[in-house]
Short mmCIF file of C-alpha atoms and ligand atoms in Angstrom, two decimals:
data_model
loop_
_atom_site.label_atom_id
_atom_site.label_comp_id
_atom_site.label_asym_id
_atom_site.label_seq_id
_atom_site.Cartn_x
_atom_site.Cartn_y
_atom_site.Cartn_z
CA UNK A 1 0.00 0.00 0.00
CA UNK A 2 1.10 3.48 -0.74
CA UNK A 3 1.87 6.03 1.94
CA UNK A 4 -1.17 7.91 0.76
CA UNK A 5 -3.46 4.97 1.50
CA UNK A 6 -1.85 4.47 4.93
CA UNK A 7 -2.55 8.11 5.66
CA UNK A 8 -6.26 7.90 4.74
CA UNK A 9 -6.67 4.61 6.63
CA UNK A 10 -5.13 6.30 9.68
CA UNK A 11 -7.57 9.19 9.33
CA UNK A 12 -10.68 7.08 8.72
CA UNK A 13 -9.75 4.23 11.03
CA UNK A 14 -10.61 1.97 8.06
CA UNK A 15 -14.22 3.23 8.08
CA UNK A 16 -14.92 4.05 4.46
CA UNK A 17 -18.45 5.20 3.60
CA UNK A 18 -17.88 4.59 -0.08
CA UNK A 19 -17.89 0.78 0.32
CA UNK A 20 -21.69 0.83 0.58
CA UNK A 21 -21.99 3.23 -2.33
CA UNK A 22 -19.79 1.37 -4.77
CA UNK A 23 -22.43 -0.22 -7.00
CA UNK A 24 -26.08 -0.01 -7.81
CA UNK A 25 -26.75 -3.23 -5.92
CA UNK A 26 -25.05 -2.04 -2.70
CA UNK A 27 -26.87 1.27 -2.93
CA UNK A 28 -30.18 -0.54 -3.30
CA UNK A 29 -29.28 -2.81 -0.35
CA UNK A 30 -28.72 0.07 2.05
CA UNK A 31 -31.43 2.40 0.78
CA UNK A 32 -33.47 3.69 3.71
CA UNK A 33 -36.47 5.25 1.99
CA UNK A 34 -38.48 4.58 -1.12
CA UNK A 35 -41.34 6.32 -2.83
CA UNK A 36 -44.42 4.25 -3.57
CA UNK A 37 -47.71 5.02 -5.25
CA UNK A 38 -49.30 4.48 -1.84
CA UNK A 39 -47.61 7.69 -0.69
CA UNK A 40 -49.43 9.88 -3.18
CA UNK A 41 -52.53 12.00 -2.78
CA UNK A 42 -53.62 13.87 -5.89
CA UNK A 43 -55.21 17.32 -5.50
CA UNK A 44 -57.58 18.19 -8.34
CA UNK A 45 -59.45 21.35 -9.32
CA UNK A 46 -63.14 21.38 -10.22
CA UNK A 47 -65.20 23.73 -12.40
CA UNK A 48 -68.95 23.79 -13.11
CA UNK A 49 -70.29 22.43 -16.38
CA UNK A 50 -69.64 19.28 -18.37
CA UNK A 51 -66.95 18.24 -20.78
CA UNK A 52 -64.58 20.93 -19.52
CA UNK A 53 -60.85 20.53 -19.06
CA UNK A 54 -59.10 23.88 -18.89
CA UNK A 55 -55.45 24.72 -18.30
CA UNK A 56 -54.23 26.81 -15.38
CA UNK A 57 -51.61 29.23 -16.69
CA UNK A 58 -49.59 29.37 -13.48
CA UNK A 59 -49.56 25.57 -13.11
CA UNK A 60 -48.43 24.06 -16.43
CA UNK A 61 -49.76 20.51 -16.75
CA UNK A 62 -52.55 21.00 -14.19
CA UNK A 63 -56.15 21.44 -15.32
CA UNK A 64 -59.49 22.41 -13.90
CA UNK A 65 -62.07 19.74 -14.65
CA UNK A 66 -65.84 19.56 -14.74
CA UNK A 67 -67.33 16.80 -12.60
CA UNK A 68 -67.64 14.29 -15.45
CA UNK A 69 -63.94 14.79 -16.30
CA UNK A 70 -63.04 14.58 -12.62
CA UNK A 71 -64.74 11.19 -12.48
CA UNK A 72 -62.59 10.03 -15.39
CA UNK A 73 -59.50 11.44 -13.69
CA UNK A 74 -60.37 9.66 -10.44
CA UNK A 75 -60.77 6.42 -12.38
CA UNK A 76 -57.35 6.87 -13.95
CA UNK A 77 -55.81 7.66 -10.55
CA UNK A 78 -57.39 4.60 -8.96
CA UNK A 79 -56.17 2.52 -11.90
CA UNK A 80 -52.62 3.58 -11.15
CA UNK A 81 -53.07 2.74 -7.47
CA UNK A 82 -53.26 6.26 -6.05
CA UNK A 83 -55.08 5.85 -2.72
CA UNK A 84 -56.86 9.20 -2.51
CA UNK A 85 -57.67 12.46 -4.22
CA UNK A 86 -58.29 15.89 -2.70
CA UNK A 87 -60.82 18.14 -4.41
CA UNK A 88 -60.80 21.95 -4.69
CA UNK A 89 -63.64 23.82 -6.41
CA UNK A 90 -63.53 26.95 -8.56
CA UNK A 91 -67.16 28.07 -8.36
CA UNK A 92 -69.00 30.81 -10.26
CA UNK A 93 -68.23 34.30 -8.98
CA UNK A 94 -71.98 34.92 -8.64
CA UNK A 95 -72.17 32.21 -5.97
CA UNK A 96 -69.43 33.72 -3.80
CA UNK A 97 -70.53 35.94 -0.92
CA UNK A 98 -69.27 37.51 2.28
CA UNK A 99 -70.09 34.45 4.40
CA UNK A 100 -69.20 31.75 1.88
CA UNK A 101 -72.74 30.41 2.12
CA UNK A 102 -72.44 28.11 -0.92
CA UNK A 103 -70.18 25.90 1.20
CA UNK A 104 -73.39 24.82 2.98
CA UNK A 105 -75.26 23.81 -0.18
CA UNK A 106 -75.65 20.05 -0.42
CA UNK A 107 -75.52 20.24 -4.21
CA UNK A 108 -72.57 22.62 -4.56
CA UNK A 109 -69.66 21.81 -6.85
CA UNK A 110 -67.51 19.96 -4.34
CA UNK A 111 -70.38 17.81 -3.00
CA UNK A 112 -71.65 17.05 -6.49
CA UNK A 113 -68.17 15.88 -7.42
CA UNK A 114 -67.90 13.73 -4.30
CA UNK A 115 -71.21 12.00 -5.06
CA UNK A 116 -70.28 11.37 -8.69
CA UNK A 117 -66.79 10.08 -7.90
CA UNK A 118 -68.03 7.88 -5.04
CA UNK A 119 -70.65 6.34 -7.30
CA UNK A 120 -68.24 5.64 -10.17
CA UNK A 121 -64.96 4.98 -8.36
CA UNK A 122 -65.76 3.74 -4.86
CA UNK A 123 -62.25 2.39 -4.35
CA UNK A 124 -60.53 5.78 -4.21
CA UNK A 125 -60.53 7.89 -1.04
CA UNK A 126 -61.95 11.40 -1.23
CA UNK A 127 -60.48 14.16 0.92
CA UNK A 128 -62.38 17.44 1.04
CA UNK A 129 -61.37 20.83 2.37
CA UNK A 130 -63.88 22.80 4.43
CA UNK A 131 -62.16 26.18 4.42
CA UNK A 132 -64.43 28.90 3.09
CA UNK A 133 -62.03 30.55 0.62
CA UNK A 134 -63.44 28.99 -2.57
CA UNK A 135 -66.86 30.31 -1.55
CA UNK A 136 -66.19 33.81 -0.21
CA UNK A 137 -66.25 37.04 -2.22
CA UNK A 138 -63.11 38.20 -0.38
CA UNK A 139 -61.00 35.03 -0.72
CA UNK A 140 -60.47 34.54 3.01
CA UNK A 141 -60.87 31.15 4.67
CA UNK A 142 -63.41 32.45 7.17
CA UNK A 143 -66.21 34.91 7.68
CA UNK A 144 -65.02 38.51 7.38
CA UNK A 145 -66.61 41.09 9.68
CA UNK A 146 -65.35 44.65 10.19
CA UNK A 147 -62.02 43.74 8.68
CA UNK A 148 -61.57 40.70 10.90
CA UNK A 149 -61.85 36.96 10.22
CA UNK A 150 -64.20 35.94 13.01
CA UNK A 151 -63.10 32.65 14.54
CA UNK A 152 -66.01 31.08 16.36
CA UNK A 153 -68.69 31.83 13.80
CA UNK A 154 -66.41 30.42 11.10
CA UNK A 155 -65.87 27.25 13.13
CA UNK A 156 -69.64 26.80 13.37
CA UNK A 157 -70.01 27.20 9.60
CA UNK A 158 -67.20 24.83 8.65
CA UNK A 159 -68.41 22.18 11.11
CA UNK A 160 -71.78 22.30 9.32
CA UNK A 161 -70.06 22.18 5.93
CA UNK A 162 -68.05 19.16 7.10
CA UNK A 163 -71.24 17.22 7.89
CA UNK A 164 -72.68 18.12 4.48
CA UNK A 165 -69.47 16.96 2.79
CA UNK A 166 -69.57 13.71 4.77
CA UNK A 167 -73.22 13.24 3.81
CA UNK A 168 -72.10 13.50 0.17
CA UNK A 169 -69.56 10.73 0.75
CA UNK A 170 -66.31 12.44 1.71
CA UNK A 171 -64.03 9.98 3.51
CA UNK A 172 -61.69 12.45 5.16
CA UNK A 173 -62.42 16.05 6.08
CA UNK A 174 -59.37 18.27 5.78
CA UNK A 175 -59.89 21.74 7.21
CA UNK A 176 -57.29 24.18 5.91
CA UNK A 177 -58.59 27.35 7.56
CA UNK A 178 -56.50 27.39 10.75
CA UNK A 179 -59.35 28.63 12.97
CA UNK A 180 -58.93 27.79 16.67
CA UNK A 181 -61.02 24.87 17.89
CA UNK A 182 -62.06 23.67 14.45
CA UNK A 183 -60.89 20.07 14.77
CA UNK A 184 -62.87 19.47 17.98
CA UNK A 185 -65.95 21.17 16.55
CA UNK A 186 -65.80 19.18 13.31
CA UNK A 187 -65.31 15.91 15.20
CA UNK A 188 -68.31 16.65 17.44
CA UNK A 189 -70.49 17.63 14.47
CA UNK A 190 -69.52 14.55 12.45
CA UNK A 191 -70.15 12.23 15.37
CA UNK A 192 -73.51 13.84 16.17
CA UNK A 193 -74.51 13.23 12.55
CA UNK A 194 -73.49 9.58 12.68
CA UNK A 195 -70.25 10.03 10.74
CA UNK A 196 -67.96 8.36 13.29
CA UNK A 197 -66.07 6.68 10.46
CA UNK A 198 -65.20 9.88 8.64
CA UNK A 199 -61.63 10.93 9.40
CA UNK A 200 -60.03 14.31 9.93
CA UNK A 201 -56.74 15.26 8.33
CA UNK A 202 -55.82 18.49 10.08
CA UNK A 203 -53.99 21.08 8.04
CA UNK A 204 -52.21 21.23 11.34
CA UNK A 205 -49.43 23.58 10.45
CA UNK A 206 -50.38 25.85 7.64
CA UNK A 207 -47.96 28.70 7.18
CA UNK A 208 -48.62 32.20 5.87
CA UNK A 209 -46.68 31.38 2.74
CA UNK A 210 -45.97 32.98 -0.61
CA UNK A 211 -45.99 29.52 -2.20
CA UNK A 212 -49.80 29.46 -2.59
CA UNK A 213 -49.90 31.99 -5.44
CA UNK A 214 -50.66 29.64 -8.37
CA UNK A 215 -53.39 27.85 -6.37
CA UNK A 216 -55.22 31.13 -5.96
CA UNK A 217 -55.28 31.45 -9.72
CA UNK A 218 -56.53 27.87 -9.96
CA UNK A 219 -59.58 28.44 -7.74
CA UNK A 220 -60.08 32.06 -8.76
CA UNK A 221 -59.34 33.72 -5.42
CA UNK A 222 -56.16 35.50 -6.48
CA UNK A 223 -57.86 38.70 -7.60
CA UNK A 224 -60.35 38.62 -4.73
CA UNK A 225 -58.15 38.32 -1.69
CA UNK A 226 -58.10 41.46 0.39
CA UNK A 227 -55.12 41.76 2.70
CA UNK A 228 -53.31 38.62 3.79
CA UNK A 229 -53.90 35.56 5.96
CA UNK A 230 -51.33 36.32 8.66
CA UNK A 231 -53.93 36.64 11.42
CA UNK A 232 -54.77 32.94 11.11
CA UNK A 233 -51.93 31.08 9.33
CA UNK A 234 -48.62 30.44 11.13
CA UNK A 235 -45.65 32.80 10.81
CA UNK A 236 -43.00 31.04 8.64
CA UNK A 237 -40.45 31.99 11.31
CA UNK A 238 -42.09 29.81 13.99
CA UNK A 239 -41.33 26.11 14.44
CA UNK A 240 -42.12 25.63 18.12
CA UNK A 241 -45.44 27.41 17.73
CA UNK A 242 -46.27 25.07 14.85
CA UNK A 243 -45.58 22.00 16.99
CA UNK A 244 -47.80 23.43 19.74
CA UNK A 245 -50.60 24.24 17.26
CA UNK A 246 -50.51 20.71 15.85
CA UNK A 247 -50.68 19.36 19.41
CA UNK A 248 -54.03 21.09 19.89
CA UNK A 249 -55.33 19.37 16.75
CA UNK A 250 -54.11 16.02 18.12
CA UNK A 251 -55.89 16.67 21.42
CA UNK A 252 -59.08 17.68 19.61
CA UNK A 253 -59.20 14.40 17.69
CA UNK A 254 -57.27 14.73 14.44
CA UNK A 255 -56.55 11.35 12.81
CA UNK A 256 -53.75 12.65 10.61
CA UNK A 257 -51.62 15.77 10.44
CA UNK A 258 -50.57 17.80 7.44
CA UNK A 259 -47.73 20.23 6.96
CA UNK A 260 -48.18 22.93 4.34
CA UNK A 261 -46.23 24.02 2.32
CA UNK A 262 -43.94 21.00 2.15
CA UNK A 263 -40.34 21.36 1.11
CA UNK A 264 -39.55 24.61 2.97
CA UNK A 265 -40.99 23.01 6.14
CA UNK A 266 -39.37 19.55 6.27
CA UNK A 267 -38.17 20.33 9.80
CA UNK A 268 -41.81 20.63 10.87
CA UNK A 269 -42.67 17.26 9.26
CA UNK A 270 -39.94 15.64 11.29
CA UNK A 271 -40.87 17.42 14.51
CA UNK A 272 -44.55 16.48 14.24
CA UNK A 273 -43.75 12.84 13.53
CA UNK A 274 -41.40 12.69 16.52
CA UNK A 275 -43.78 14.55 18.82
CA UNK A 276 -47.09 12.83 18.08
CA UNK A 277 -46.56 9.65 16.06
CA UNK A 278 -49.70 10.29 14.00
CA UNK A 279 -49.60 9.83 10.25
CA UNK A 280 -48.01 13.00 8.83
CA UNK A 281 -48.57 14.28 5.32
CA UNK A 282 -46.89 17.10 3.48
CA UNK A 283 -48.68 19.26 0.95
CA UNK A 284 -46.26 20.06 -1.86
CA UNK A 285 -48.15 23.21 -2.79
CA UNK A 286 -48.74 24.97 -6.07
CA UNK A 287 -45.70 27.26 -5.89
CA UNK A 288 -43.40 24.30 -5.20
CA UNK A 289 -44.83 22.50 -8.22
CA UNK A 290 -44.55 25.55 -10.43
CA UNK A 291 -40.93 26.24 -9.51
CA UNK A 292 -39.91 22.76 -10.62
CA UNK A 293 -41.99 23.00 -13.80
CA UNK A 294 -40.66 26.44 -14.72
CA UNK A 295 -37.01 25.56 -14.19
CA UNK A 296 -37.45 22.31 -16.10
CA UNK A 297 -39.20 24.09 -18.98
CA UNK A 298 -36.17 26.33 -19.27
CA UNK A 299 -33.87 23.35 -19.36
CA UNK A 300 -32.18 24.50 -16.14
CA UNK A 301 -32.93 21.35 -14.15
CA UNK A 302 -33.92 17.77 -14.90
CA UNK A 303 -37.59 18.13 -13.95
CA UNK A 304 -38.29 14.43 -13.49
CA UNK A 305 -35.32 13.80 -11.24
CA UNK A 306 -35.97 16.91 -9.17
CA UNK A 307 -39.62 15.93 -8.79
CA UNK A 308 -38.70 12.45 -7.55
CA UNK A 309 -35.99 13.80 -5.24
CA UNK A 310 -38.35 16.31 -3.60
CA UNK A 311 -40.95 13.61 -3.01
CA UNK A 312 -38.40 11.19 -1.58
CA UNK A 313 -37.15 13.89 0.78
CA UNK A 314 -40.61 14.01 2.36
CA UNK A 315 -40.32 10.32 3.14
CA UNK A 316 -36.89 10.84 4.69
CA UNK A 317 -38.37 13.66 6.80
CA UNK A 318 -40.85 11.19 8.29
CA UNK A 319 -43.91 11.79 6.14
CA UNK A 320 -46.36 8.98 5.47
CA UNK A 321 -47.49 10.58 2.24
CA UNK A 322 -47.54 13.67 0.09
CA UNK A 323 -50.28 15.70 -1.54
CA UNK A 324 -48.73 16.60 -4.86
CA UNK A 325 -49.79 17.89 -8.26
CA UNK A 326 -47.10 15.53 -9.57
CA UNK A 327 -49.04 12.50 -8.27
CA UNK A 328 -50.18 11.20 -11.65
CA UNK A 329 -46.80 11.75 -13.33
CA UNK A 330 -45.05 9.95 -10.49
CA UNK A 331 -47.55 7.09 -10.39
CA UNK A 332 -46.92 6.50 -14.10
CA UNK A 333 -43.15 6.49 -13.60
CA UNK A 334 -43.43 4.09 -10.66
CA UNK A 335 -45.69 1.80 -12.67
CA UNK A 336 -42.97 1.53 -15.34
CA UNK A 337 -40.23 0.56 -12.89
C1 PBG B 401 -56.90 27.88 1.50
C2 PBG B 401 -56.05 26.96 0.70
C3 PBG B 401 -54.77 27.26 0.25
C4 PBG B 401 -54.33 26.17 -0.50
C5 PBG B 401 -55.32 25.19 -0.45
N1 PBG B 401 -56.39 25.70 0.30
C6 PBG B 401 -53.93 28.44 0.53
C7 PBG B 401 -54.43 29.77 0.23
O1 PBG B 401 -55.01 30.04 -0.83
O2 PBG B 401 -54.22 30.62 1.10
C8 PBG B 401 -53.01 26.14 -1.20
C9 PBG B 401 -52.72 24.97 -2.07
C10 PBG B 401 -51.60 25.18 -3.02
O3 PBG B 401 -50.96 26.25 -3.05
O4 PBG B 401 -51.34 24.24 -3.78
N2 PBG B 401 -57.78 27.28 2.35
#
C-alpha cells in the first residue's frame, strides 16, 4: 500500500463510507427510503359544467375539470393505485358571498363531485377541504366582519359544511382554515350526525406562505383576496409554535396531520412525527410545483429527477405521504419501474 493509502486509513480508522456506495446493488441494499404510489394524494381542481378541461396558466400541466372529467380522472388515478384524491372547487363568482354560504349547499360543486366520484370509483378515497375561501367574495378562509376573520362563527359554519361533505360521501375532512377549535368542533359535528367513520386530516401547520400563489389562480381567489392571511396562518419563522398548534389538533381528535407548504418546512414534518406519532402528510403546494416546472421548462434542471428527489425527501423527513400535483406523473413512472 502506498503512503497515501496508509494516511487515509489512519484518518478514517478503516471506516470508508464509499464501500456501501460502490455499485447499484449495494446502494439498493442500504437504501433507507423509497417512494411508492401508496404515498401519493392527488389534489384536483373542479369547475362547473360538463366536458370541460381547462389549463391553469400558473400551473403548467394541471387542469381544472368539470365533474364528469373529474370522475374520469379519479378512475385513472385509482387505476394507477393512487389511494386518494383531494378536491378543490372553482365556483361561479356569482355564488361567492361575504359568508361563503355556498359551502353549505348540499348540491354545490364539491359535493356534487364527491357524489359522482363515489358512485363511479368507490375504491378511491376522497379528501375534502372545508375552508371557506373557494366560496367567499373576499377570498379569506373564514367569515369577514369589520375587517376581521371571526373565529367562532367560522368554526360553526365549517363544522356544518363538514357534515354536508360527509353526507355526500367524503371519507376524510381536511380543514385548511386554521381557525382555533375547528378540529374538535368538526369531530363533534360529524359524530352527532353519525359520521364516526369519517376521518379528519388536520392542516395542522399551515404557514402564511408565498408559495400558494398559483393555487389562488386555480380556484379564482387571487384577484379577490383582500389583505393577507397572517392573522390565522402560522408565521414562517415559527417552528415551536407550529408544533404546539398541531398538538391542539391532536388533542381535539385529528386522525392525521398535514404540513403545508412541504419542502420549505421539512423540519416541521420531522418534529410532528417525533412529537405525536400520527400519520403526517406534506402538501407540496402549487408554488413548489410551479418552480420545478418552470425551471425544467427552461432546461435548467432535470424536472423528473428533481420531482422524484423532492418527493423522496418528504419520506426521509418522516412523512407517510404527500399531496402533490405531480401524483399522476409519479404514479406513471413508478408503474414503469
Ligand atoms: C386555503 C387553501 C390554500 C391552499 C389550499 N387551500 C392556501 C391559500 O389560498 O391561502 C393552497 C394549495 C396550493 O398552493 O397548492 N384554504
